[in-house]
XYZ file of C-alpha atoms in Angstrom:
266
model
C 30.874 50.903 34.945
C 32.929 47.778 34.335
C 34.525 46.775 31.033
C 31.170 45.330 29.877
C 29.404 48.618 30.459
C 27.514 47.272 33.482
C 27.232 49.245 36.739
C 29.624 48.255 39.493
C 29.512 48.903 43.207
C 31.706 51.740 44.358
C 32.687 53.173 47.710
C 32.407 50.826 50.680
C 30.690 48.138 48.592
C 33.461 48.108 46.009
C 36.116 48.190 48.725
C 34.515 45.123 50.338
C 34.468 43.399 46.948
C 38.236 43.888 46.711
C 38.697 42.220 50.096
C 36.445 39.386 48.935
C 38.656 38.697 45.923
C 41.695 38.143 48.135
C 39.807 35.563 50.203
C 38.611 33.895 47.016
C 42.256 33.627 45.987
C 43.109 32.243 49.409
C 40.356 29.661 49.005
C 41.685 28.703 45.585
C 45.245 28.024 46.808
C 43.819 26.149 49.806
C 42.120 23.808 47.320
C 45.341 23.569 45.280
C 48.122 23.202 47.888
C 50.715 22.214 45.270
C 50.221 25.539 43.535
C 50.617 27.316 46.870
C 53.902 25.514 47.581
C 54.999 26.195 44.000
C 54.324 29.899 44.534
C 56.351 30.034 47.750
C 59.663 29.426 45.972
C 60.210 32.888 44.400
C 58.830 34.610 47.509
C 61.389 32.795 49.685
C 64.200 33.753 47.298
C 63.098 37.399 47.378
C 62.806 37.293 51.176
C 66.380 36.053 51.520
C 67.623 38.875 49.258
C 65.708 41.501 51.214
C 66.956 40.195 54.569
C 70.554 40.498 53.363
C 69.889 43.988 51.980
C 68.221 45.192 55.199
C 70.989 43.752 57.377
C 73.554 45.620 55.273
C 71.464 48.791 55.426
C 71.176 48.503 59.202
C 74.919 47.920 59.502
C 75.896 50.912 57.395
C 73.022 53.304 58.149
C 75.280 55.270 60.480
C 77.977 55.569 57.824
C 75.391 56.731 55.286
C 74.106 59.313 57.762
C 77.653 60.604 58.263
C 78.237 60.708 54.512
C 75.184 62.907 53.857
C 75.923 65.259 56.801
C 79.523 66.467 56.280
C 78.395 69.880 57.511
C 78.035 68.425 61.016
C 81.712 67.450 61.311
C 82.471 70.679 63.150
C 79.589 70.336 65.612
C 79.962 69.169 69.182
C 80.125 65.390 69.465
C 76.768 65.200 71.236
C 74.848 67.216 68.622
C 76.624 65.497 65.718
C 75.996 61.982 67.036
C 72.363 62.747 67.867
C 71.695 64.092 64.363
C 73.363 61.143 62.667
C 71.662 58.622 64.944
C 68.227 60.052 64.098
C 69.090 60.257 60.404
C 70.301 56.644 60.504
C 66.915 55.610 61.900
C 65.171 57.572 59.144
C 67.335 55.930 56.466
C 66.629 52.450 57.808
C 62.916 53.243 58.198
C 62.734 54.426 54.593
C 64.494 51.238 53.567
C 61.842 49.180 55.366
C 59.048 51.115 53.653
C 60.650 50.602 50.246
C 61.163 46.913 51.032
C 57.441 46.427 51.685
C 56.480 48.415 48.597
C 58.937 46.786 46.183
C 58.746 43.210 47.502
C 55.831 42.306 45.253
C 57.456 43.696 42.096
C 60.767 41.961 42.806
C 59.059 38.680 43.709
C 56.961 38.780 40.541
C 60.074 39.544 38.490
C 62.013 36.656 40.051
C 59.086 34.272 39.893
C 57.303 35.361 36.717
C 57.275 31.806 35.270
C 55.951 30.477 38.608
C 53.194 33.042 39.002
C 52.331 33.037 35.310
C 51.597 29.309 35.615
C 49.670 29.799 38.860
C 47.578 32.564 37.295
C 46.956 30.430 34.203
C 45.784 27.538 36.407
C 43.275 29.886 38.077
C 41.995 30.982 34.652
C 41.738 27.384 33.413
C 39.946 26.341 36.580
C 37.373 29.076 35.921
C 36.830 28.235 32.262
C 39.938 29.492 30.470
C 40.638 32.721 28.608
C 41.604 33.649 25.061
C 45.205 34.821 25.341
C 46.834 37.652 23.441
C 49.706 36.842 21.091
C 52.768 35.350 22.782
C 55.932 37.449 22.849
C 59.583 36.359 23.300
C 60.684 35.773 26.885
C 63.469 38.369 26.678
C 61.007 40.994 25.453
C 58.609 40.111 28.260
C 61.368 40.470 30.863
C 62.458 43.859 29.510
C 58.880 45.103 29.530
C 58.272 43.805 33.047
C 61.391 45.544 34.371
C 60.454 48.778 32.598
C 56.872 48.727 33.873
C 58.025 47.926 37.423
C 60.478 50.844 37.374
C 57.767 53.208 36.143
C 55.412 51.972 38.860
C 58.159 52.385 41.463
C 58.623 55.972 40.290
C 54.941 56.663 40.922
C 55.160 54.976 44.328
C 58.150 57.090 45.377
C 56.380 60.227 44.156
C 53.759 59.615 46.849
C 55.671 57.625 49.465
C 58.634 59.922 50.136
C 56.470 62.990 50.940
C 54.201 60.826 53.101
C 57.218 59.391 54.907
C 58.449 62.901 55.708
C 54.953 63.987 56.798
C 54.949 60.994 59.137
C 57.174 62.990 61.505
C 54.596 65.786 61.798
C 52.755 65.529 65.147
C 49.133 64.285 65.029
C 48.905 64.190 61.218
C 51.857 61.811 61.050
C 50.178 59.371 63.415
C 46.632 59.542 61.988
C 46.165 60.750 58.417
C 49.528 59.718 56.959
C 49.316 55.974 57.818
C 45.874 55.779 56.200
C 47.035 57.568 53.053
C 50.202 55.483 52.988
C 48.225 52.231 53.170
C 45.912 53.424 50.387
C 48.777 54.438 48.079
C 50.782 51.283 48.763
C 47.688 49.118 48.423
C 46.711 50.584 45.076
C 50.159 50.042 43.584
C 50.314 46.510 44.994
C 47.125 45.842 43.048
C 48.760 47.359 39.955
C 51.614 44.847 40.255
C 49.510 41.837 41.178
C 46.962 42.276 38.362
C 49.668 42.656 35.711
C 49.830 38.967 34.786
C 46.094 38.563 34.203
C 45.775 41.885 32.380
C 48.766 41.266 30.129
C 47.203 37.919 29.257
C 44.324 39.974 27.840
C 46.677 42.129 25.791
C 46.422 45.203 28.029
C 49.391 47.570 28.049
C 50.529 49.469 31.133
C 48.511 52.635 30.412
C 45.376 50.580 29.810
C 45.884 48.664 33.048
C 46.261 51.887 35.022
C 43.131 53.327 33.379
C 41.057 50.252 34.293
C 42.232 50.307 37.908
C 41.653 54.051 38.256
C 38.205 53.640 36.737
C 37.228 51.005 39.315
C 39.364 52.206 42.189
C 37.328 50.875 45.142
C 37.990 47.142 44.655
C 41.598 47.901 43.706
C 42.006 49.682 47.045
C 40.114 47.058 49.037
C 42.217 44.250 47.614
C 45.538 46.116 47.800
C 45.132 47.581 51.278
C 44.340 44.153 52.723
C 47.363 42.641 50.953
C 49.540 45.539 52.162
C 48.475 44.972 55.782
C 49.122 41.230 55.481
C 52.531 41.930 53.966
C 53.415 43.990 57.056
C 53.118 40.837 59.179
C 56.469 39.015 59.459
C 56.640 36.427 56.657
C 53.107 37.429 55.638
C 54.310 38.474 52.186
C 55.886 35.061 51.603
C 52.920 32.937 52.608
C 50.225 35.222 51.167
C 51.873 35.874 47.789
C 50.327 32.876 45.961
C 46.874 33.764 47.312
C 47.386 37.397 46.282
C 48.261 36.373 42.704
C 45.262 34.027 42.549
C 42.939 36.656 44.015
C 44.172 39.332 41.601
C 43.538 36.965 38.698
C 39.995 36.302 39.909
C 39.375 40.044 40.317
C 40.568 40.803 36.783
C 38.567 37.920 35.355
C 35.298 38.631 37.127
C 35.292 42.419 37.535
C 38.060 44.538 36.086
C 38.408 43.092 32.569
C 36.163 40.019 32.310
C 35.712 40.131 28.524
C 38.247 42.696 27.412
C 39.254 42.108 23.784
C 42.783 40.827 23.414
C 45.241 42.905 21.437
C 48.609 42.442 19.794
C 51.361 42.421 22.404
C 54.322 42.293 20.077
C 55.366 45.900 20.738
C 57.305 47.016 23.778
């Protein structure tokens, strides 16, 4: 059931609906190229920060591997170097996974004014929406950081075990990538729908409950975005479309007429 009490498609049908919402967002930014260019700015800033961070991680991955394996100092040089080389690869690989997962949250945090305006333009283009009470900018930033950290905690709770299981033969090359895409996709949807849901006065727990209650489109939308974000520069160019698509999904399916509430509390 959706927020109006009407039946919604689940399973494959709901998953396909989620994919559809991304392409609707892509169509919207294609019709509003200025908004697309406007939305590229924070994504480019975030990309530059992540490139610097990953270069530093790649440079010092070996040193980090040596730091966490002091017990190997007395080993033969061959065994010690092999262990630390493999651990360095694991550290860098985990850094890449975290970069993909956290890119959306960091980009939204950097570009909240940009994406808030983009999301509002989508709403206005589709007839407008009655907004919840405005809150001070500093309070909004604190809440956004807090909610992003909580979401990251949930992501790590699933991602780290899956990353380790990725080294298990057969399962690591079949089941784990599918589960990883589903987990990452769902939490990408959590982040991307935040703007539109907060506009309706929905707190973090309410947003999670809505997405869990209509999980199929959340997965369809998020998994597609996750796969696009894996393409080099895909996250930068697709971010405005993802924000627009998430707004359309919230407006038309997840919380189309949800009553607004007071947002003054953290």
